[in-house]
Amino acid sequence: GENVEQHPSTLSVQEGDSAVIKCTYSDSASNYFPWYKQELGKRPQLIIDIRSNVGEKKDQRIAVTLNKTAKHFSLHITETQPEDSAVYFCAASPGGSYIPTFGRGTSLIVHP
Amino acid sequence: DSGVTQTPKHLITATGQRVTLRCSPRSGDLSVYWYQQSLDQGLQFLIQYYNGEERAKGNILERFSAQQFPDLHSELNLSSLELGDSALYFCASSDIGDTEAFFGQGTRLTVV
């Protein structure tokens, strides 16, 4: 089955800095890569996703890049704000199977 | 509000007992997933149902079982509970294929 590795497990930045979270996946058939944000005590919520036919997608301060050859994808957050503090999960969905496999999460801490 | 409803929100029970967690998916979503999130752990996939039928199994213990009913709501049954089963259990639903999974608020299970 699919295996998703996520790094780093913890990321601490100053407000206004950029943050980058990286994920790798194992199944070359994966074609959908969502990113979820989970605030303390709350449910995971989708913040951005990318499909295998696209190399990059941007939505305001967040962007995701995908390198299918290397089987890795990354989340980029620019101009971080304290409200960006949360746990971020990447996931990969293999074609033919509809199960998102999640990474172990990255705890992002943005210091004011 | 994601449209996915989970009940109860909190559950405290003793070791050896059995509990049932309930999930109502988003209107129109045929696919239901169950995930377990323990302290400092990521989202561990347990099981998926699609339109009433079991579609995939993850790391689900034999003491755990689930089903999806004709009205598409799902129940996760946990029996012979152990202290290590204490966790946040999320239900998620999606339409079909590689689309966004919407998460419920979760059920926090505490086994004492």
Short mmCIF file of N, CA and C in Angstrom, two decimals, chain A residues 31-32 36 38 41-46 49 51 87 89 93 96-105, chain B residues 1-2 33 35 37 40-45 48 55-56 88 90 96-101 103-105:
data_model
loop_
_atom_site.label_atom_id
_atom_site.label_comp_id
_atom_site.label_asym_id
_atom_site.label_seq_id
_atom_site.Cartn_x
_atom_site.Cartn_y
_atom_site.Cartn_z
N ASN A 31 -2.53 9.96 -7.33
CA ASN A 31 -2.81 11.07 -8.25
C ASN A 31 -3.51 12.25 -7.59
N TYR A 32 -3.69 12.18 -6.28
CA TYR A 32 -4.37 13.28 -5.57
C TYR A 32 -3.66 13.50 -4.25
N TYR A 36 -4.11 19.00 4.90
CA TYR A 36 -5.09 19.31 5.91
C TYR A 36 -4.43 20.06 7.06
N GLN A 38 -5.02 20.99 11.11
CA GLN A 38 -5.79 20.61 12.28
C GLN A 38 -5.38 21.50 13.45
N GLY A 41 -7.57 20.41 19.14
CA GLY A 41 -8.89 19.97 19.55
C GLY A 41 -9.96 20.01 18.48
N LYS A 42 -9.54 20.30 17.25
CA LYS A 42 -10.53 20.42 16.17
C LYS A 42 -10.29 19.36 15.09
N ARG A 43 -11.19 19.32 14.15
CA ARG A 43 -11.09 18.34 13.08
C ARG A 43 -10.12 18.80 11.99
N PRO A 44 -9.53 17.88 11.27
CA PRO A 44 -8.69 18.27 10.13
C PRO A 44 -9.56 18.91 9.05
N GLN A 45 -9.03 19.96 8.43
CA GLN A 45 -9.75 20.64 7.35
C GLN A 45 -8.82 20.83 6.18
N LEU A 46 -9.36 20.61 4.99
CA LEU A 46 -8.57 20.76 3.77
C LEU A 46 -8.20 22.23 3.56
N ASP A 49 -5.16 21.40 -2.24
CA ASP A 49 -4.88 20.08 -2.80
C ASP A 49 -4.31 20.24 -4.21
N ARG A 51 -3.45 17.87 -7.94
CA ARG A 51 -3.59 16.61 -8.67
C ARG A 51 -2.35 16.38 -9.51
N VAL A 87 -1.36 21.74 13.41
CA VAL A 87 -0.71 20.55 12.85
C VAL A 87 -1.16 20.41 11.40
N PHE A 89 -1.17 18.07 7.94
CA PHE A 89 -1.03 16.71 7.43
C PHE A 89 -1.03 16.72 5.91
N SER A 93 -3.45 9.92 -2.39
CA SER A 93 -4.54 9.01 -2.73
C SER A 93 -4.16 8.25 -4.00
N GLY A 96 -7.41 4.21 -8.26
CA GLY A 96 -8.04 2.91 -8.09
C GLY A 96 -8.45 2.63 -6.68
N SER A 97 -7.92 3.38 -5.74
CA SER A 97 -8.30 3.26 -4.34
C SER A 97 -8.64 4.65 -3.85
N TYR A 98 -9.64 4.78 -3.02
CA TYR A 98 -10.09 6.11 -2.64
C TYR A 98 -9.69 6.48 -1.23
N ILE A 99 -8.65 5.81 -0.73
CA ILE A 99 -8.27 6.05 0.65
C ILE A 99 -7.11 7.02 0.72
N PRO A 100 -7.28 8.18 1.33
CA PRO A 100 -6.14 9.05 1.54
C PRO A 100 -5.25 8.46 2.64
N THR A 101 -3.97 8.28 2.32
CA THR A 101 -3.01 7.87 3.33
C THR A 101 -2.31 9.12 3.84
N PHE A 102 -2.31 9.32 5.15
CA PHE A 102 -1.79 10.54 5.73
C PHE A 102 -0.36 10.39 6.22
N GLY A 103 0.37 11.48 6.16
CA GLY A 103 1.66 11.56 6.83
C GLY A 103 1.42 11.71 8.33
N ARG A 104 2.50 11.71 9.12
CA ARG A 104 2.36 11.75 10.57
C ARG A 104 2.10 13.14 11.12
N GLY A 105 2.16 14.14 10.26
CA GLY A 105 1.83 15.50 10.70
C GLY A 105 3.05 16.34 11.05
N ASP B 1 -18.76 24.17 9.70
CA ASP B 1 -19.41 22.87 9.79
C ASP B 1 -19.17 22.07 8.52
N SER B 2 -18.61 20.86 8.68
CA SER B 2 -18.25 20.06 7.51
C SER B 2 -19.44 19.31 6.93
N TYR B 33 -15.01 6.94 5.89
CA TYR B 33 -13.74 6.44 6.41
C TYR B 33 -13.72 6.63 7.92
N TYR B 35 -10.91 6.91 11.10
CA TYR B 35 -9.51 7.09 11.45
C TYR B 35 -9.38 7.14 12.97
N GLN B 37 -6.83 8.65 15.96
CA GLN B 37 -5.74 9.58 16.22
C GLN B 37 -5.40 9.52 17.70
N ASP B 40 -0.02 12.39 19.92
CA ASP B 40 1.23 12.49 19.15
C ASP B 40 1.30 11.55 17.96
N GLN B 41 0.17 11.02 17.57
CA GLN B 41 0.14 10.14 16.40
C GLN B 41 -0.62 10.81 15.27
N GLY B 42 -0.34 10.38 14.12
CA GLY B 42 -1.06 10.88 12.96
C GLY B 42 -2.41 10.23 12.85
N LEU B 43 -2.98 10.34 11.68
CA LEU B 43 -4.29 9.77 11.41
C LEU B 43 -4.11 8.35 10.88
N GLN B 44 -4.46 7.39 11.71
CA GLN B 44 -4.33 5.99 11.31
C GLN B 44 -5.64 5.52 10.69
N PHE B 45 -5.55 5.09 9.45
CA PHE B 45 -6.72 4.63 8.73
C PHE B 45 -7.20 3.30 9.30
N GLN B 48 -12.81 1.64 5.50
CA GLN B 48 -13.60 2.45 4.58
C GLN B 48 -14.82 1.67 4.10
N ARG B 55 -14.92 -1.41 1.73
CA ARG B 55 -14.08 -1.24 0.55
C ARG B 55 -12.62 -1.52 0.86
N ALA B 56 -12.17 -1.11 2.02
CA ALA B 56 -10.77 -1.29 2.36
C ALA B 56 -10.60 -1.33 3.87
N LEU B 88 -8.77 9.79 19.79
CA LEU B 88 -9.79 10.55 19.08
C LEU B 88 -10.12 9.77 17.83
N PHE B 90 -12.03 9.73 14.32
CA PHE B 90 -12.63 10.59 13.31
C PHE B 90 -13.33 9.76 12.24
N ILE B 96 -16.80 10.59 -4.44
CA ILE B 96 -16.21 9.41 -5.06
C ILE B 96 -14.79 9.72 -5.46
N GLY B 97 -14.00 8.68 -5.60
CA GLY B 97 -12.67 8.86 -6.15
C GLY B 97 -11.79 9.79 -5.35
N ASP B 98 -10.92 10.46 -6.02
CA ASP B 98 -9.94 11.30 -5.37
C ASP B 98 -10.48 12.71 -5.18
N THR B 99 -11.34 12.83 -4.21
CA THR B 99 -11.91 14.13 -3.87
C THR B 99 -11.71 14.39 -2.38
N GLU B 100 -11.98 15.61 -1.98
CA GLU B 100 -11.77 16.02 -0.59
C GLU B 100 -12.55 15.16 0.37
N ALA B 101 -11.90 14.76 1.44
CA ALA B 101 -12.55 14.05 2.53
C ALA B 101 -12.92 15.07 3.60
N PHE B 103 -14.12 15.85 7.35
CA PHE B 103 -14.04 15.20 8.65
C PHE B 103 -15.12 15.68 9.61
N GLY B 104 -15.60 14.76 10.43
CA GLY B 104 -16.45 15.13 11.54
C GLY B 104 -15.61 15.70 12.67
N GLN B 105 -16.27 16.09 13.74
CA GLN B 105 -15.58 16.70 14.88
C GLN B 105 -14.85 15.67 15.73
#
